[in-house]
Every structure is written in structure tokens, then in C-alpha cells.
Amino acid sequence: MQETQQHPRSAQRFGLVLPITMEGEECACHDISATGVLLEAGQAPPLGSHVALSLQYEAEGRPFQLECAGEVVRVERHGERFNIAVRLDEPLFQESVPQEGGTG
């Protein structure tokens, strides 16, 4: 099963392994950028659906949780699981996304 909508990438991606949940389901984060997340999950939401995400990370020795949401833009079967690409509604780090008419 492979469903795809083509969207140009607007921000550099970083391979990070972070605890993440999608709609309450624990998932594995493969990579993240200011504008999107690629994660692995046991269930695949429909292409084009809107999902809520919760990222857990540690900074300066303290745990943090970041809530965000986005649109499912790609779903690919990966063995018994699914790789799911989510384009975020709002950039995680506004200053890292190039702005129209500016230098970024």
C-alpha cells in the first residue's frame, strides 16, 4: 500500500528518534523538520486526514512535550507497520522556515 501526494519540502529534515504519539497512539519518529514529521505507526490514518501529534523531548536536562497538528500527506506500508508523513499546520521553529520575499 503506497499513497502519496507530492509536496515540495520547505525545510531541512533531521533524523531524530523521539517519542511521539499520533492521535494517542505511540509511534516512532524517523525524522523531523520545522514543517513536517515522518513517523512509523501500527495504524495508518487516511491520506489527507488531519491528525494531532505530541512530541516528547529533553532539553537542558528537563522533559518537554510539544503539541502540534498536521495533514497526512504520505502513507507507505513498512512490513507490518506504516511510514506516515505529516505536513504540520504551523512550523515548529518559525525562524528556520524561509519566508516569501525574505532571505529566510
CSV table of C-alpha atoms in Angstrom, one decimal:
chain,number,residue,atom,x,y,z
A,1,MET,CA,0.0,0.0,0.0
A,2,GLN,CA,1.5,3.3,-1.0
A,3,GLU,CA,-0.4,6.5,-1.2
A,4,THR,CA,1.3,9.8,-2.0
A,5,GLN,CA,0.5,13.4,-2.6
A,6,GLN,CA,3.5,15.4,-3.9
A,7,HIS,CA,4.5,18.4,-1.8
A,8,PRO,CA,7.8,20.2,-2.1
A,9,ARG,CA,9.9,20.2,1.1
A,10,SER,CA,10.3,23.7,2.5
A,11,ALA,CA,12.7,22.9,5.4
A,12,GLN,CA,15.7,20.8,6.1
A,13,ARG,CA,14.9,17.4,7.7
A,14,PHE,CA,16.8,15.9,10.7
A,15,GLY,CA,16.9,12.2,11.5
A,16,LEU,CA,15.8,12.1,15.1
A,17,VAL,CA,14.5,9.4,17.3
A,18,LEU,CA,11.9,11.0,19.6
A,19,PRO,CA,9.0,9.6,21.5
A,20,ILE,CA,5.9,10.7,19.6
A,21,THR,CA,2.2,10.0,19.7
A,22,MET,CA,-0.3,10.4,16.9
A,23,GLU,CA,-4.0,10.6,18.0
A,24,GLY,CA,-2.9,8.9,21.3
A,25,GLU,CA,-1.0,6.0,19.6
A,26,GLU,CA,2.6,5.6,20.5
A,27,CYS,CA,4.7,5.9,17.3
A,28,ALA,CA,8.4,6.1,16.3
A,29,CYS,CA,9.7,9.3,14.8
A,30,HIS,CA,12.1,8.8,11.9
A,31,ASP,CA,12.8,12.4,11.0
A,32,ILE,CA,11.5,15.9,11.7
A,33,SER,CA,11.7,19.3,10.2
A,34,ALA,CA,10.2,22.7,11.0
A,35,THR,CA,7.3,21.8,8.7
A,36,GLY,CA,6.8,18.1,8.9
A,37,VAL,CA,7.3,14.7,10.6
A,38,LEU,CA,8.0,11.2,9.3
A,39,LEU,CA,6.8,8.6,11.7
A,40,GLU,CA,6.1,4.9,11.9
A,41,ALA,CA,2.9,3.6,13.3
A,42,GLY,CA,0.9,0.4,13.6
A,43,GLN,CA,-2.3,2.0,12.2
A,44,ALA,CA,-2.5,4.2,9.1
A,45,PRO,CA,-4.8,7.2,9.1
A,46,PRO,CA,-6.4,8.1,5.7
A,47,LEU,CA,-4.4,10.2,3.3
A,48,GLY,CA,-5.4,13.8,3.7
A,49,SER,CA,-6.7,13.4,7.2
A,50,HIS,CA,-5.9,15.9,10.0
A,51,VAL,CA,-4.0,14.4,13.0
A,52,ALA,CA,-2.8,15.6,16.4
A,53,LEU,CA,0.8,14.9,17.4
A,54,SER,CA,2.6,15.1,20.7
A,55,LEU,CA,6.4,15.1,20.7
A,56,GLN,CA,8.4,14.4,23.8
A,57,TYR,CA,12.0,15.6,24.1
A,58,GLU,CA,14.5,16.7,26.7
A,59,ALA,CA,16.4,20.0,26.7
A,60,GLU,CA,18.9,21.1,29.4
A,61,GLY,CA,18.0,18.0,31.4
A,62,ARG,CA,14.3,18.8,31.6
A,63,PRO,CA,11.5,16.9,29.8
A,64,PHE,CA,9.3,18.8,27.4
A,65,GLN,CA,6.2,18.0,25.4
A,66,LEU,CA,5.2,19.8,22.2
A,67,GLU,CA,1.7,19.5,20.8
A,68,CYS,CA,1.1,20.1,17.1
A,69,ALA,CA,-1.2,19.0,14.3
A,70,GLY,CA,-1.0,18.5,10.5
A,71,GLU,CA,-2.2,16.8,7.4
A,72,VAL,CA,-1.2,13.2,6.4
A,73,VAL,CA,0.5,13.6,3.0
A,74,ARG,CA,2.0,10.2,2.5
A,75,VAL,CA,1.3,6.6,3.8
A,76,GLU,CA,3.6,3.7,2.9
A,77,ARG,CA,3.4,0.1,4.2
A,78,HIS,CA,6.6,-0.9,6.0
A,79,GLY,CA,6.4,-4.6,6.9
A,80,GLU,CA,3.6,-4.9,9.5
A,81,ARG,CA,3.6,-1.1,10.2
A,82,PHE,CA,3.2,2.1,8.2
A,83,ASN,CA,5.5,5.1,7.5
A,84,ILE,CA,3.4,8.2,7.7
A,85,ALA,CA,4.5,11.7,6.5
A,86,VAL,CA,2.6,14.6,8.2
A,87,ARG,CA,2.9,18.2,7.0
A,88,LEU,CA,2.5,20.4,10.0
A,89,ASP,CA,-0.2,23.2,10.1
A,90,GLU,CA,2.3,25.6,11.7
A,91,PRO,CA,6.1,25.4,11.6
A,92,LEU,CA,7.8,24.2,14.8
A,93,PHE,CA,10.5,26.8,14.5
A,94,GLN,CA,9.3,29.9,12.6
A,95,GLU,CA,12.8,31.3,12.2
A,96,SER,CA,14.0,28.2,10.3
A,97,VAL,CA,11.5,28.4,7.5
A,98,PRO,CA,12.3,30.6,4.6
A,99,GLN,CA,9.7,33.4,4.3
A,100,GLU,CA,8.4,34.8,1.0
A,101,GLY,CA,10.2,37.9,-0.1
A,102,GLY,CA,12.9,37.5,2.5
A,103,THR,CA,16.2,35.7,2.9
A,104,GLY,CA,14.8,33.2,5.5
